[in-house]
Tab-separated table of C-alpha atoms and ligand atoms in Angstrom:
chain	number	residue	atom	x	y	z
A	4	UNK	CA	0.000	0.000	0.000
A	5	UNK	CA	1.397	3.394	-0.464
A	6	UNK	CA	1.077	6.359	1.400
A	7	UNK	CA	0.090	9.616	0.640
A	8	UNK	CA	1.233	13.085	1.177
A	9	UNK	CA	2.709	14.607	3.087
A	10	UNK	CA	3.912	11.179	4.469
A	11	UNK	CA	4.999	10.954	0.805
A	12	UNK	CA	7.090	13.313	-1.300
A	13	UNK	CA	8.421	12.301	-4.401
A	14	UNK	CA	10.702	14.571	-4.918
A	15	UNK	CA	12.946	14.116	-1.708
A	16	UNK	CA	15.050	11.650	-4.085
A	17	UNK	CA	15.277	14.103	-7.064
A	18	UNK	CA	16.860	16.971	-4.700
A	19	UNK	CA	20.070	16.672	-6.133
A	20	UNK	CA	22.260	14.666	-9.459
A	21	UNK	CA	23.963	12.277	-7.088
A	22	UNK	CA	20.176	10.990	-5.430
A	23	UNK	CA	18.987	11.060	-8.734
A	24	UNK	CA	21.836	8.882	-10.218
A	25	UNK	CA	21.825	6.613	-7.407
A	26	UNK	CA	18.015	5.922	-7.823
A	27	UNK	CA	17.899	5.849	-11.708
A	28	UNK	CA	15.885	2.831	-13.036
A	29	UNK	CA	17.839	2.661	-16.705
A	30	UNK	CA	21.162	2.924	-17.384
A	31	UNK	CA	22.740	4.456	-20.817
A	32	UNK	CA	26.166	3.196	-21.375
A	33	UNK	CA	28.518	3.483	-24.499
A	34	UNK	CA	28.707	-1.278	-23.869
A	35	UNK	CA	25.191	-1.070	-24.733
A	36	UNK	CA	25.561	0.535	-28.301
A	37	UNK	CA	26.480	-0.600	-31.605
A	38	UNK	CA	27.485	2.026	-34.329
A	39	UNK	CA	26.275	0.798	-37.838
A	40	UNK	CA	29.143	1.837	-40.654
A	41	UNK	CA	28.748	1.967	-44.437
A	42	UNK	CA	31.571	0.039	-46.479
A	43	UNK	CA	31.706	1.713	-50.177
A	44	UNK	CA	34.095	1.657	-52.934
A	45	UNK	CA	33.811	5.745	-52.720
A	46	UNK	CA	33.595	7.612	-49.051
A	47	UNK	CA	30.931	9.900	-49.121
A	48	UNK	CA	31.004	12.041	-46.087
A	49	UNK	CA	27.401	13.318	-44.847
A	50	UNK	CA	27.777	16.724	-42.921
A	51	UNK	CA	24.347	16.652	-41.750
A	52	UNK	CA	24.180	13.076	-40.106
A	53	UNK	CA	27.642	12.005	-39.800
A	54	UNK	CA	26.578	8.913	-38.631
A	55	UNK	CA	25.418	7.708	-41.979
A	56	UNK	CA	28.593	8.894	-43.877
A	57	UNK	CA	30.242	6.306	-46.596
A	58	UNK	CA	33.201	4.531	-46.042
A	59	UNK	CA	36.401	2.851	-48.274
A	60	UNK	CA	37.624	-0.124	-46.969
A	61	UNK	CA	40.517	1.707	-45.532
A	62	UNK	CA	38.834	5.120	-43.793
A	63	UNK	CA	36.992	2.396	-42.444
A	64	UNK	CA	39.676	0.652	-40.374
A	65	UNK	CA	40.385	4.586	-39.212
A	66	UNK	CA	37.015	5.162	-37.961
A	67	UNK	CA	37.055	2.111	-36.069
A	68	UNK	CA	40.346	2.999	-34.171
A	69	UNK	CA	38.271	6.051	-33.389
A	70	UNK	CA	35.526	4.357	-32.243
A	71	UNK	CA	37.701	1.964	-30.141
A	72	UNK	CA	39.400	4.868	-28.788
A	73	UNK	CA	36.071	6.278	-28.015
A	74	UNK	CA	35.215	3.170	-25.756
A	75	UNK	CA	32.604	1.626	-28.720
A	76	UNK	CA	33.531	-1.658	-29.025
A	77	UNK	CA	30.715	-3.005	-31.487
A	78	UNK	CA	30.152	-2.125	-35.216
A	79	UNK	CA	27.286	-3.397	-37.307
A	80	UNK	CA	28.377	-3.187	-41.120
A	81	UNK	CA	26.761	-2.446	-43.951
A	82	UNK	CA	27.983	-2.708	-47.726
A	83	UNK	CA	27.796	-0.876	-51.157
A	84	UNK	CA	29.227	-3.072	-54.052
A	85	UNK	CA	30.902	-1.758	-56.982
A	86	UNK	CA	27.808	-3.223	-59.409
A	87	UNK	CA	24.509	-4.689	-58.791
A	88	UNK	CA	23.155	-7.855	-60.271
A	89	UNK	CA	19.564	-9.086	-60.233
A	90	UNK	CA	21.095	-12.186	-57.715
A	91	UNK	CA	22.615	-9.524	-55.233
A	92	UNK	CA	26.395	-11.239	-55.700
A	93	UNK	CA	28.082	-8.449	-54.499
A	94	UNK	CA	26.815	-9.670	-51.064
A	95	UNK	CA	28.528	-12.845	-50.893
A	96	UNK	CA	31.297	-12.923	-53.143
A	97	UNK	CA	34.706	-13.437	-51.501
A	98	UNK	CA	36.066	-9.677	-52.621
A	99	UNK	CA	32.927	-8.263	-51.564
A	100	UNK	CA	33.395	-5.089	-50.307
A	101	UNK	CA	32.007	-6.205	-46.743
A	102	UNK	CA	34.238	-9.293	-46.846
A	103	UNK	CA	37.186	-6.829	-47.508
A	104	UNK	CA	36.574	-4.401	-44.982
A	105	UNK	CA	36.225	-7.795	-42.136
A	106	UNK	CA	39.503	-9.040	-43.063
A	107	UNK	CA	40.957	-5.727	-42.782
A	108	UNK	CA	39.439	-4.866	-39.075
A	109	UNK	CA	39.577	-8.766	-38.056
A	110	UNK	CA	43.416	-8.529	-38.202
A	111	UNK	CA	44.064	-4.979	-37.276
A	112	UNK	CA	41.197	-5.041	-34.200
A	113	UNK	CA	40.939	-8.257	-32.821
A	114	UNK	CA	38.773	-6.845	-29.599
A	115	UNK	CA	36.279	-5.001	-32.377
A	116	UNK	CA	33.074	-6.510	-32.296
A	117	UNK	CA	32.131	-7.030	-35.812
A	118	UNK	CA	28.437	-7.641	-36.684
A	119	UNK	CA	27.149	-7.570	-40.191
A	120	UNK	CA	23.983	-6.990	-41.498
A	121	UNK	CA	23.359	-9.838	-44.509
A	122	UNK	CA	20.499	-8.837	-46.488
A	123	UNK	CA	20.153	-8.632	-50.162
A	124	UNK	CA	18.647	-5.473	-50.973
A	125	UNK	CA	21.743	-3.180	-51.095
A	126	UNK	CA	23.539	-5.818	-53.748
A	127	UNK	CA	20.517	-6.436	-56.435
A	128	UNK	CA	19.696	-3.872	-59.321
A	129	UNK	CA	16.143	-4.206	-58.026
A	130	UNK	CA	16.575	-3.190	-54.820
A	131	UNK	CA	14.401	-5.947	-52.955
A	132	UNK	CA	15.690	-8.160	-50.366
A	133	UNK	CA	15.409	-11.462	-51.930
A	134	UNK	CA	15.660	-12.409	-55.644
A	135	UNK	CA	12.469	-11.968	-57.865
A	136	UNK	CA	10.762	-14.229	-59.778
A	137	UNK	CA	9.943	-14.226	-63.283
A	138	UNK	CA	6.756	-12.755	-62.371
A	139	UNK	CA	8.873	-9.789	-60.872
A	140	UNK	CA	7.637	-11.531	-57.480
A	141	UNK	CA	10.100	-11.730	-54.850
A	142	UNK	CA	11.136	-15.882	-54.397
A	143	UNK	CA	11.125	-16.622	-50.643
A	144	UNK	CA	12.432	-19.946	-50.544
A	145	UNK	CA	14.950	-19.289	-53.799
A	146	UNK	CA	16.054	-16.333	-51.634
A	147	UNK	CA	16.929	-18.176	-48.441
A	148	UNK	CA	19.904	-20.007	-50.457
A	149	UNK	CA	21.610	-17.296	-51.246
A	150	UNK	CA	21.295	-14.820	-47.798
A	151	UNK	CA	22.700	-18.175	-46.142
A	152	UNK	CA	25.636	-17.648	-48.477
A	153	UNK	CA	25.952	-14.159	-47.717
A	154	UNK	CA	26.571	-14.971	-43.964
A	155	UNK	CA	28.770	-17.799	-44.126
A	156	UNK	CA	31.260	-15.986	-46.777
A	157	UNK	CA	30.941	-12.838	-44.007
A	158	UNK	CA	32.173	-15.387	-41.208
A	159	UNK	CA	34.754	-17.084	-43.074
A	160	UNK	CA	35.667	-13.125	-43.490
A	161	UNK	CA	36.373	-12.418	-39.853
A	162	UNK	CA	32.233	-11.288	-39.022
A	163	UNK	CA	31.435	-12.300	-35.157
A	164	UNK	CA	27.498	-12.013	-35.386
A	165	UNK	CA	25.531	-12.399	-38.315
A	166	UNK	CA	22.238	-9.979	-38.601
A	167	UNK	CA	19.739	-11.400	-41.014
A	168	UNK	CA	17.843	-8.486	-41.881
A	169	UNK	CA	15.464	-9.319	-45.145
A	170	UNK	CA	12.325	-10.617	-43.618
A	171	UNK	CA	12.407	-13.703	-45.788
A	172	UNK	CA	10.536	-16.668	-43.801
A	173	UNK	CA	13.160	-19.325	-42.586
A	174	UNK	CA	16.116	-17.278	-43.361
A	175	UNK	CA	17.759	-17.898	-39.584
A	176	UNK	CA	17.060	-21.684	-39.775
A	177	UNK	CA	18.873	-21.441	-43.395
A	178	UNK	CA	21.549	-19.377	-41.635
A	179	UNK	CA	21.664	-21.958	-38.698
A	180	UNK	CA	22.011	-24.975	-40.673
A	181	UNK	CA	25.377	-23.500	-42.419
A	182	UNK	CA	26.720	-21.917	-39.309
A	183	UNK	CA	25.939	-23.987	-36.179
A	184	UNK	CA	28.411	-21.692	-33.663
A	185	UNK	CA	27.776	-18.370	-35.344
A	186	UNK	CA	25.743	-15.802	-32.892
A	187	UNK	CA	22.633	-14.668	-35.180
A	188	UNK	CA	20.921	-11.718	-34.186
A	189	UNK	CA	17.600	-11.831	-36.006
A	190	UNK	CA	15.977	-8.349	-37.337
A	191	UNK	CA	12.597	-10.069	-36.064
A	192	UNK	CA	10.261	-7.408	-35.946
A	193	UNK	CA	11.430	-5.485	-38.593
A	194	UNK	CA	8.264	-3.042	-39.660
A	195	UNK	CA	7.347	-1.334	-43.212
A	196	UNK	CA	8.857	2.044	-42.429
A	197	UNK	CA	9.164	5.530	-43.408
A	198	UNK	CA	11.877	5.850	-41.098
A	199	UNK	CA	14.587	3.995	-43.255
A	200	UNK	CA	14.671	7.173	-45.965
A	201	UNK	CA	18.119	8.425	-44.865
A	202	UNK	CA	19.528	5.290	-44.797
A	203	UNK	CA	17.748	3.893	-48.540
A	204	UNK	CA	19.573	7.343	-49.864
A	205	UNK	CA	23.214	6.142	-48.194
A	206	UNK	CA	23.350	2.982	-49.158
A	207	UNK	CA	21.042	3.192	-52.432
A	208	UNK	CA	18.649	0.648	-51.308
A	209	UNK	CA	15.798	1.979	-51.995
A	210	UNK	CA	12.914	-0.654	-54.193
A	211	UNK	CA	13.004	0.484	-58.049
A	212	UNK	CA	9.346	-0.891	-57.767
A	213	UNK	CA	6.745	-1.441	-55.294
A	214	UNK	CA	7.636	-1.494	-52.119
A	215	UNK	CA	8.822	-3.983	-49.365
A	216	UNK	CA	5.243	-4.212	-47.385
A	217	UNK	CA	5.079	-8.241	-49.146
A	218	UNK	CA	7.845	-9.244	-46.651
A	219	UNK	CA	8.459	-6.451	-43.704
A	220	UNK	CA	5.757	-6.135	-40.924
A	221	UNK	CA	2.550	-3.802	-41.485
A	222	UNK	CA	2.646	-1.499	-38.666
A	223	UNK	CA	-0.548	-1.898	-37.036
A	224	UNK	CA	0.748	-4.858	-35.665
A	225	UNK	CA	2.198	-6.539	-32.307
A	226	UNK	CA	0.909	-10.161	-32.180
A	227	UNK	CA	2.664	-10.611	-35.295
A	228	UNK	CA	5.675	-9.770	-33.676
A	229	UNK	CA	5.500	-11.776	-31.316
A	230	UNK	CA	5.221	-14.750	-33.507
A	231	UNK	CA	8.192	-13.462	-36.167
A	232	UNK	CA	10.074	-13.476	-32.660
A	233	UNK	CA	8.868	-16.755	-31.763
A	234	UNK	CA	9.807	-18.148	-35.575
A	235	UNK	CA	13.292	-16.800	-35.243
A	236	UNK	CA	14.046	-17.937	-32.155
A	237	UNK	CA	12.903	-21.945	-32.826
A	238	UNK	CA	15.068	-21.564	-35.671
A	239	UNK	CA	18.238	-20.824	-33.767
A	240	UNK	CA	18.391	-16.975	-33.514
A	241	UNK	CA	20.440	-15.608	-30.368
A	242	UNK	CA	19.447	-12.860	-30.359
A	243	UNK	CA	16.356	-10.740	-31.584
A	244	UNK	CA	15.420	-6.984	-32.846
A	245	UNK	CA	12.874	-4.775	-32.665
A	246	UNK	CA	12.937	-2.322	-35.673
A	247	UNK	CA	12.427	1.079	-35.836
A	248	UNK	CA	12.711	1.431	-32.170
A	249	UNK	CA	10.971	4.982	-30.845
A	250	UNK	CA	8.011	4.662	-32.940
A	251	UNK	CA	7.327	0.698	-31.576
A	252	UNK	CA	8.637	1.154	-28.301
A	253	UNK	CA	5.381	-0.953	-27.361
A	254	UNK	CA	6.631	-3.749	-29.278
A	255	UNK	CA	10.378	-3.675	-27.396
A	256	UNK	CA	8.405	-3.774	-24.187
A	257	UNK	CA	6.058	-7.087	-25.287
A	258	UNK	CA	9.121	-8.348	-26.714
A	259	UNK	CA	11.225	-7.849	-23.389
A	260	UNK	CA	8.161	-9.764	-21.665
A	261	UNK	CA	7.582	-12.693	-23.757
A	262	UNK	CA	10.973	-13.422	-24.712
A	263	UNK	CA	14.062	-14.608	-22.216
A	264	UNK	CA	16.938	-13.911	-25.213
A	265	UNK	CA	18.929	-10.622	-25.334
A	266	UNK	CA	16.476	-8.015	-27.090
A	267	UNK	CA	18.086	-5.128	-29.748
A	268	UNK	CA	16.526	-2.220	-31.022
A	269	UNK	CA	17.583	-0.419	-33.738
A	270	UNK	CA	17.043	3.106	-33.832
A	271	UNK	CA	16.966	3.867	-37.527
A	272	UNK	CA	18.181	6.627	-39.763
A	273	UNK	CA	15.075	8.780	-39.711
A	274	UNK	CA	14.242	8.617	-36.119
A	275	UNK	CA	18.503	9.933	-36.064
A	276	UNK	CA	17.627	12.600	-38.990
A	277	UNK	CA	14.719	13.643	-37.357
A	278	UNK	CA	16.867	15.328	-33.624
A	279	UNK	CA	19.681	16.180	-36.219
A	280	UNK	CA	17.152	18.388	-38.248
A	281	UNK	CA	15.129	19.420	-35.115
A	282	UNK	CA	18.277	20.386	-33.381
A	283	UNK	CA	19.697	22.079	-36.593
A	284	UNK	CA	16.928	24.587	-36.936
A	285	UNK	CA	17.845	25.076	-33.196
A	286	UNK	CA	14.605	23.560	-31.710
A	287	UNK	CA	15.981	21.142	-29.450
A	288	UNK	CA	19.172	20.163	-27.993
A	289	UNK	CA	20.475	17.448	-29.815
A	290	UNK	CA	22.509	15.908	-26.925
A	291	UNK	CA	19.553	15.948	-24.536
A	292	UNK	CA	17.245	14.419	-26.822
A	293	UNK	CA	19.513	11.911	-28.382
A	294	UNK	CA	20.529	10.957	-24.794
A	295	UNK	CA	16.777	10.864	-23.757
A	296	UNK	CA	15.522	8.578	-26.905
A	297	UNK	CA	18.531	6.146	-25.797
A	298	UNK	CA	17.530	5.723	-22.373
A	299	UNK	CA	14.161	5.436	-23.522
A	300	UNK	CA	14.504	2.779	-25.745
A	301	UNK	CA	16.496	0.904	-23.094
A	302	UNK	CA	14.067	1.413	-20.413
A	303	UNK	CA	11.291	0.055	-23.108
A	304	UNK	CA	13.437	-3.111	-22.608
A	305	UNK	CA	16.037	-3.194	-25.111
A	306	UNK	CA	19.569	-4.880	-23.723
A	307	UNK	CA	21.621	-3.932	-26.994
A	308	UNK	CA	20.683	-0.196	-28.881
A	309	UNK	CA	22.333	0.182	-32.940
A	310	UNK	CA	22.421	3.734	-33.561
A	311	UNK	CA	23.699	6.553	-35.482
A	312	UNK	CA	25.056	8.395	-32.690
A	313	UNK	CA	26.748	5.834	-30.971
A	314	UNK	CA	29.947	7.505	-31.941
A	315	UNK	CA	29.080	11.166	-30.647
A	316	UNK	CA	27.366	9.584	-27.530
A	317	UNK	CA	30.802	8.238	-26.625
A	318	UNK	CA	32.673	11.187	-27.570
A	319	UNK	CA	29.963	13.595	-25.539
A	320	UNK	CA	30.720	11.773	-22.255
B	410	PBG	C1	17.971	-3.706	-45.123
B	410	PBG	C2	18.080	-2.678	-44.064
B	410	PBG	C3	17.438	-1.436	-44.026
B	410	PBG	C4	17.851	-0.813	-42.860
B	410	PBG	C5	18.743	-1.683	-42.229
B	410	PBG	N1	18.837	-2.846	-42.978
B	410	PBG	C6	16.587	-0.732	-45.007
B	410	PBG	C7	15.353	-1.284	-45.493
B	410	PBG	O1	14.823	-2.284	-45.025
B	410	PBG	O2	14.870	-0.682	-46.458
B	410	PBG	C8	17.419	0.547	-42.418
B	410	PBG	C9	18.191	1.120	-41.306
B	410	PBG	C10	17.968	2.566	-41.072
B	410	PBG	O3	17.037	3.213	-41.587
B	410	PBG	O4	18.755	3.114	-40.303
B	410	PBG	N2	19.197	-4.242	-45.465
C-alpha cells in the first residue's frame, strides 16, 4: 500500500544529481551501443548526419580505431558493391566489399566486435531483399539459399554475429544450418517504415518498384511480432530486434516480456535525422534528446541499442 502526502514526497530523491543517479531505473552506457558503418568503394562524407557517412575499406579501419578509442567496441556493417546484379552477388562474393573491410578490421582489431547486417537489398539492381521471380515476385524460398551464403562468406571473413535483416521466412534456420556456432541476431520485428529514408539514400537501397510491405511487418501490428520473434528464435536466432525502435517502443516492451533472449533495437536513420534536423533549426538540444531517446529505448526493454550516434554519444561523455 502506499502512502500519501505529506507522508509521501516524491521529490525528496530528485533533490540533487547524485540521489537522482543513485536511484535511476535505466542505465545508458557506451557497452550497450552498436554504431552501424557503411563500407563503399567511394567515401561519401554526410555533414548533416555524420553517422550515416560512406566509407572505403581503408577510412573504415580509421574510424574504427576512433571508435575503439572512443570506448565503442561493437560495429554493425553495412555494404555498397561496386555493381549490382539481379542475384545480389556483391553480397557474398569473396572480394565483396564487406568481406574486404572484415579481413581488414579482423586482423588490425581483434577486440572489435564485428556484426554484419546480410540482407540482399543493397547488392541487387532491383533493390528488394530477396531475388524476384519471373513474375517480378520476390522468391522466398529461392532467396533463403543465397542470404545463407551471404553470412557464411561474411564469417569465413572475420564477421562475429551475423544480422539477417530481409524478412524472408526461414532465413535464420537457413543461416543456422550452415553456421551452427555463429551468434545470429535476427531483425525479427522489422516493420514497413518511413523511417529507413536516410539510410535507402546512403546505401542506395531503396525498391526500383513497389515497395517492401510483401515481406516487412505492417505497422498496425504486435501479435505478429511476437510470432516473427517466436519463428526466429525456434530456428536458432540468439538474439532478436525490434525495428524502428521509438516509434514501436510498445513492441520492445512485449518483446522484453515474452521473450528470455537478449532483445536489440535499432534506432533507424530517420528517427537519427529527425533530432539532427530538429536540433539544426535550433529547436531542441540534440545531446539531450539523443541521450533521452537512448535511455528510452532501453528502459522500453532493449539490452543492446544500434544507432547513429553511438559515436558522438561516446565522444559527448
Ligand atoms: C535492409 C536494411 C534497411 C535498414 C537496415 N537494414 C533498409 C530497409 O529495409 O529498407 C534501415 C536502417 C535505417 O534506416 O537506419 N538491409
Amino acid at each position: 500500500m502506499s502512502a500519501f502526502f505529506p507522508a509521501t514526497r516524491l521529490r525528496r530523491l530528485r533533490r540533487t544529481g547524485t540521489l537522482r543517479d543513485l536511484v535511476r531505473e535505466t542505465s545508458l552506457s557506451v557497452d550497450d551501443l552498436v554504431m552501424p558503418l557503411f563500407v563503399a568503394p567511394e567515401a561519401l562524407p554526410n555533414e548533416r548526419l555524420p553517422g550515416l557517412g560512406r566509407h572505403t575499406v581503408e577510412s573504415v579501419v580509421r574510424e574504427c580505431d576512433e571508435l575503439l578509442g572512443l570506448g565503442v567496441t561493437s560495429v554493425l556493417l553495412f555494404g555498397l558493391p561496386e555493381e549490382k546484379d539481379e542475384e545480389g552477388s556483391g553480397a557474398w562474393i569473396e572480394d565483396g566489399v564487406v568481406q574486404q573491410a572484415l579481413r581488414a578490421l579482423r586482423q588490425r582489431f581483434p577486440e572489435l566486435l564485428l556484426l554484419t547486417d546480410v540482407c540482399l537489398c543493397e547488392y541487387t539492381s532491383h533493390g528488394h531483399c530477396g531475388v524476384l521471380t519471373e513474375g517480378g515476385e520476390v522468391d522466398n524460398d529461392a532467396s533463403l539459399d543465397l542470404i545463407a551464403r551471404t553470412a557464411v562468406s561474411h564469417v569465413e571473413a572475420g564477421a562475429d554475429v551475423v544480422c539477417p535483416s530481409d524478412m524472408m521466412d526461414g532465413r535464420v534456420g537457413a543461416i543456422r544450418e550452415q553456421l551452427p556456432q555463429t551468434p545470429i541476431v535476427a531483425y525479427s520485428a522489422k516493420y514497413a517504415s518511413a523511417f529507413y529514408g536516410p539510410f535507402r539514400d546512403v546505401a542506395d537501397s531503396a525498391p526500383a518498384f513497389g515497395d517492401r510491405r510483401g515481406y516487412q511487418m505492417d505497422p498496425g501490428n504486435v501479435r505478429e511480432a511476437l510470432r516473427e520473434c517466436e519463428q526466429d528464435v525456434a530456428e536458432g536466432a540468439d538474439m532478436v530486434m525490434v525495428k524502428p525502435a521509438l516509434p514501436y517502443l510498445d513492441v520492445v516492451r512485449a518483446v522484453r516480456e515474452h521473450f528470455r533472449l537478449p532483445l536489440a533495437a535499432y534506432n533507424v536513420s530517420g528517427e537519427y535525422a529527425m533530432i539532427k534536423t530538429a536540433a539544426a533549426a535550433g529547436d531542441l538540444d540534440e545531446r539531450a534528446a539523443a541521450a533521452e531517446s537512448l535511455t528510452a529505448i532501453r528502459r522500453a526493454g532493449a539490452d543492446v541499442v544500434i544507432t547513429y550516434w553511438a559515436k558522438e554519444f561516446a565522444s559527448w561523455l
